[in-house]
Short mmCIF file of C-alpha atoms and ligand atoms in Angstrom, two decimals:
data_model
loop_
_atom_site.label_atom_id
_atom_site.label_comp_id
_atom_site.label_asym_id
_atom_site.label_seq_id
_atom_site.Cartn_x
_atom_site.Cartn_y
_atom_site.Cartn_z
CA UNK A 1 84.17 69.15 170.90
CA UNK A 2 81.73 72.06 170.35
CA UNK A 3 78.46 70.86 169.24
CA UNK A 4 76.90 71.72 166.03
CA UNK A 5 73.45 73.20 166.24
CA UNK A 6 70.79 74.43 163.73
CA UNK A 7 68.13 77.04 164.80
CA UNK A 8 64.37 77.00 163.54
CA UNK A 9 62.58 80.25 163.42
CA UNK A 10 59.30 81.48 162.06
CA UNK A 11 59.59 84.86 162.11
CA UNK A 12 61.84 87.79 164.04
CA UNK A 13 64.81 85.73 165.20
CA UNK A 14 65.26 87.66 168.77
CA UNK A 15 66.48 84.40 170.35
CA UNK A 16 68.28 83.35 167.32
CA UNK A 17 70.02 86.70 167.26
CA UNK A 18 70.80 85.83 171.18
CA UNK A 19 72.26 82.71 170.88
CA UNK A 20 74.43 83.34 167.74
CA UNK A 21 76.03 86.38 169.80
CA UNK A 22 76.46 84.32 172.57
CA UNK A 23 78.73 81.91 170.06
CA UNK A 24 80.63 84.71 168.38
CA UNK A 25 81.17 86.18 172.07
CA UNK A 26 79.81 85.19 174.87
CA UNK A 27 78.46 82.19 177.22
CA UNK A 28 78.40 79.84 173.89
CA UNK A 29 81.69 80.77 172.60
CA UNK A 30 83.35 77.40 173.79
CA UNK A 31 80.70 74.38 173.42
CA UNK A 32 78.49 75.50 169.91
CA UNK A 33 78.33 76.34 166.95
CA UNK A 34 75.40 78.01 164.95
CA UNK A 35 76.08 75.49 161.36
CA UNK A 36 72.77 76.72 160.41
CA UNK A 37 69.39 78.44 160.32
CA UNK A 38 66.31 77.31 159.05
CA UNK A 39 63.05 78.86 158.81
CA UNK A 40 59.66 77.50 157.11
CA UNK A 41 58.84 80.92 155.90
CA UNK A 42 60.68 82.49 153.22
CA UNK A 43 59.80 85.69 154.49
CA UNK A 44 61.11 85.53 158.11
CA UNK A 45 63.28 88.76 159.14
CA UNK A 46 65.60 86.51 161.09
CA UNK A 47 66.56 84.50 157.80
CA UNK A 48 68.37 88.24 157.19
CA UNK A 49 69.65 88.75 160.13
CA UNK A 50 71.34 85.60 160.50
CA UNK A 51 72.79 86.01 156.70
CA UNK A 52 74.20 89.49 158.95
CA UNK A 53 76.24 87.09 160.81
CA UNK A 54 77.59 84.94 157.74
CA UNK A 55 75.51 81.80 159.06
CA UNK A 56 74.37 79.89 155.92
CA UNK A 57 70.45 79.80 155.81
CA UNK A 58 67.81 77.38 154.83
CA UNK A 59 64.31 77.56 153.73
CA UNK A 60 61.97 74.72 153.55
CA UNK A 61 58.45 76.57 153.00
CA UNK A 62 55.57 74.18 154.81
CA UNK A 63 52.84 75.86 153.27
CA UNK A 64 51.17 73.22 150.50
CA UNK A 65 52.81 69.99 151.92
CA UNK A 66 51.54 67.38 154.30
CA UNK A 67 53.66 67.25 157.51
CA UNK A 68 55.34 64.01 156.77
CA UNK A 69 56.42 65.69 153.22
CA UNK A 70 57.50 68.71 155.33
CA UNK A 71 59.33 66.78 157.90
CA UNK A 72 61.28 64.60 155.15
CA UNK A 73 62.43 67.45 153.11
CA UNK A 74 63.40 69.13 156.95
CA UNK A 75 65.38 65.91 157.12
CA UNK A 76 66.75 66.14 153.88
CA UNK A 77 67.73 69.43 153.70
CA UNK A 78 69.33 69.61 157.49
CA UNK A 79 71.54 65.84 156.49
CA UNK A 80 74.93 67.50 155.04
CA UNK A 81 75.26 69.91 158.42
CA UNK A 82 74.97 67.06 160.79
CA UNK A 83 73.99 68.41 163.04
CA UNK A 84 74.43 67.81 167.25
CA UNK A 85 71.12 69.60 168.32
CA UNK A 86 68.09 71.25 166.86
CA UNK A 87 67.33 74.33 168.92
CA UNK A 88 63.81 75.93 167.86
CA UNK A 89 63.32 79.69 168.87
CA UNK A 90 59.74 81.18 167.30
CA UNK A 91 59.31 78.14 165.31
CA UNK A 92 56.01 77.73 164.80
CA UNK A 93 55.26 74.01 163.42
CA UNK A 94 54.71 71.48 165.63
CA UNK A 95 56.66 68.22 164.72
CA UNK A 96 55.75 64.44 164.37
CA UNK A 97 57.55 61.57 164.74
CA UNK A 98 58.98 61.40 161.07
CA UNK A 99 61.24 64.34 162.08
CA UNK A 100 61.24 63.59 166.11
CA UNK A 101 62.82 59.91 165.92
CA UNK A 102 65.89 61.53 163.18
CA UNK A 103 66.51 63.65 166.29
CA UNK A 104 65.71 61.68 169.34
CA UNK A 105 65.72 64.02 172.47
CA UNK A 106 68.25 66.44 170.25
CA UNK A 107 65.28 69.18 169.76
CA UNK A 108 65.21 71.71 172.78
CA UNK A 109 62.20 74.62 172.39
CA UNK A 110 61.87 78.28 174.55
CA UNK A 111 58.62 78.63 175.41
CA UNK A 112 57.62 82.17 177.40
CA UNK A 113 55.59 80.61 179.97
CA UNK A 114 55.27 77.56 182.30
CA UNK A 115 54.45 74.90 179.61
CA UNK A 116 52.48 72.90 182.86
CA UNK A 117 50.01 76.33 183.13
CA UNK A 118 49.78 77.49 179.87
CA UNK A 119 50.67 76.28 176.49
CA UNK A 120 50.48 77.21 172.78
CA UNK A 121 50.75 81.11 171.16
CA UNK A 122 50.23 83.85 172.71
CA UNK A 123 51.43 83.63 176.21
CA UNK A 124 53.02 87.20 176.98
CA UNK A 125 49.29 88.17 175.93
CA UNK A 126 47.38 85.47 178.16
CA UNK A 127 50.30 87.10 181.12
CA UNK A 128 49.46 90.40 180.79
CA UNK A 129 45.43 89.47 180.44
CA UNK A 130 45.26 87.59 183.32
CA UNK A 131 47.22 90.06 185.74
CA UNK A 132 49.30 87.33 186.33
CA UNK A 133 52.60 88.79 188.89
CA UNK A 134 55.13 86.37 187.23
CA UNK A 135 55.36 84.19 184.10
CA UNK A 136 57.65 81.39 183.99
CA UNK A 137 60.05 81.28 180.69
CA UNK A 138 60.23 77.51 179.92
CA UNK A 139 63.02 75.38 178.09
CA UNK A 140 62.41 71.95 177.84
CA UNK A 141 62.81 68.76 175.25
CA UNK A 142 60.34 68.68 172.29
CA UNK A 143 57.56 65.75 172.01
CA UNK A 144 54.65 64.97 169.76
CA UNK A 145 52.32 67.51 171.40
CA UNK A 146 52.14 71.38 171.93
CA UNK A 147 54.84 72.02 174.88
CA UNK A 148 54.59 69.13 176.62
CA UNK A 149 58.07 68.10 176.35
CA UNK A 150 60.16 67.18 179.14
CA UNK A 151 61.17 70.55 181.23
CA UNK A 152 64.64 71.09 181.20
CA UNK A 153 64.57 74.63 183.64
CA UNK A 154 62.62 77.57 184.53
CA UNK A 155 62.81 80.87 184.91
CA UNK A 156 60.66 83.73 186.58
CA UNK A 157 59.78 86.97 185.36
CA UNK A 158 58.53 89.37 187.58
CA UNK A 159 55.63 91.17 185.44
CA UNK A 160 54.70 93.49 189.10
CA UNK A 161 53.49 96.94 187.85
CA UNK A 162 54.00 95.83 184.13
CA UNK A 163 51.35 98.05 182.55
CA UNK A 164 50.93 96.92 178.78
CA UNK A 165 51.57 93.80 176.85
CA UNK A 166 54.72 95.70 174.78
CA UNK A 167 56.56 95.82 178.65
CA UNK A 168 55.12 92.28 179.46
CA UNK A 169 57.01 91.14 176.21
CA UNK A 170 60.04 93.39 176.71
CA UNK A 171 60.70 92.08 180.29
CA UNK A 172 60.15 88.21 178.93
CA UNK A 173 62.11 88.39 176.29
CA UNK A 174 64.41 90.43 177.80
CA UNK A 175 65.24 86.79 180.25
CA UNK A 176 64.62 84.59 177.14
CA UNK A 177 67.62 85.95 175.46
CA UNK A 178 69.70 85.64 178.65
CA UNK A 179 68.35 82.33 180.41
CA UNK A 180 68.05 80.23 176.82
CA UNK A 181 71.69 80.76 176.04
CA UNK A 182 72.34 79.80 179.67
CA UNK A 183 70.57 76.39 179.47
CA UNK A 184 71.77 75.29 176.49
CA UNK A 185 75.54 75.64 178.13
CA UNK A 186 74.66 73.33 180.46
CA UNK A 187 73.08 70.94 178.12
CA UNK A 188 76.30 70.90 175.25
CA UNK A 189 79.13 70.87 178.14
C1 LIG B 201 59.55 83.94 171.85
O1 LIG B 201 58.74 84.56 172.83
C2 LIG B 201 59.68 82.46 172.13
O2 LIG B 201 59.68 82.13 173.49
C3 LIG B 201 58.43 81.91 171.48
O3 LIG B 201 58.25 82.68 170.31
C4 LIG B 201 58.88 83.96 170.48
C5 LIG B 201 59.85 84.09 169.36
O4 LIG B 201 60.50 85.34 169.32
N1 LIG B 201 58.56 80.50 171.24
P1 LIG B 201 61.80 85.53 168.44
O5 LIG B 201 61.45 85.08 167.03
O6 LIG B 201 62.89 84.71 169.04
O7 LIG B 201 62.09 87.01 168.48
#
């Protein structure tokens, strides 16, 4: 049975974009299924480019409401896709236990650096500031605090003779869109 996943963005959708390609035809193709993308921004580009792909999309706008109120109309909202897995890819809201415990160990997060070095936004920029020779992309299980989840794999990125932030990001991301699709076949199979 292929499993039924939503997406979370924020914003651009890069991974999003990744993953749903990788269902239509690729890695994906035969264990998932993209039922449905959600951002908490109205405005996110990747709310457009999913509709590109003729995957229904949701938004649930955060700004105004207290996290539990958030988190139950998340809940709400996400109930008639029933979903297998929450994947989040730029999602930037951390989550509580009102929306953690309706998907025990079922929410899986990218995160562009090792989540035991560095954690939070920013992390191509706190690479490329720090000289550091390699990042490590990070996919692991979502808890209560700010990528501290359970890690599920890594993945190095040589950033040798990387001389801006722009080719920091386009050699991460470059992995992220390969590597995240390649985890999550492991996890649905
Ligand atoms: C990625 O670098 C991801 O690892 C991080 O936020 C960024 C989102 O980019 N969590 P995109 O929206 O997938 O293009």
């Amino acid at each position: 049975m292929k499993k039924k996943i939503a997406i979370f963005i924020s914003g651009r959708g890069s991974n999003m974009e990744a993953i749903v390609k990788n269902t239509r035809d690729g890695i994906l193709t035969d264990c998932c299924k993209v039922s449905v993308v959600l951002s908490d921004k109205s405005n996110a580009k990747g709310l457009e480019t999913a509709q590109s792909y003729n995957i229904p999309t949701l938004c649930v706008e955060s700004k105004g409401k207290s996290r539990h109120d958030f988190e139950e109309e998340l809940i709400k909202a996400l109930s008639p896709f029933q979903v297998d897995f929450i994947v989040l890819a730029g999602f930037m809201r951390m989550l509580s236990k009102t929306f953690l415990t309706a998907y025990n160990h079922k929410i899986i997060n990218i995160h562009p650096a090792d989540t035991k070095e560095f954690q939070g936004l920013h992390a191509y920029e706190w690479a490329f500031h720090s000289k550091k020779e390699s990042t490590k992309i990070t996919v692991h299980y979502v808890d209560e605090g700010m990528d501290t989840g359970t890690i599920i794999a890594q993945r190095e990125v040589d950033l040798r003779g990387a001389k801006s932030l722009q080719e920091v990001e386009r050699r991460g991301l470059k992995v992220e869109h390969q590597f995240y699709s390649e985890v999550l076949r492991k996890i649905f199979k």
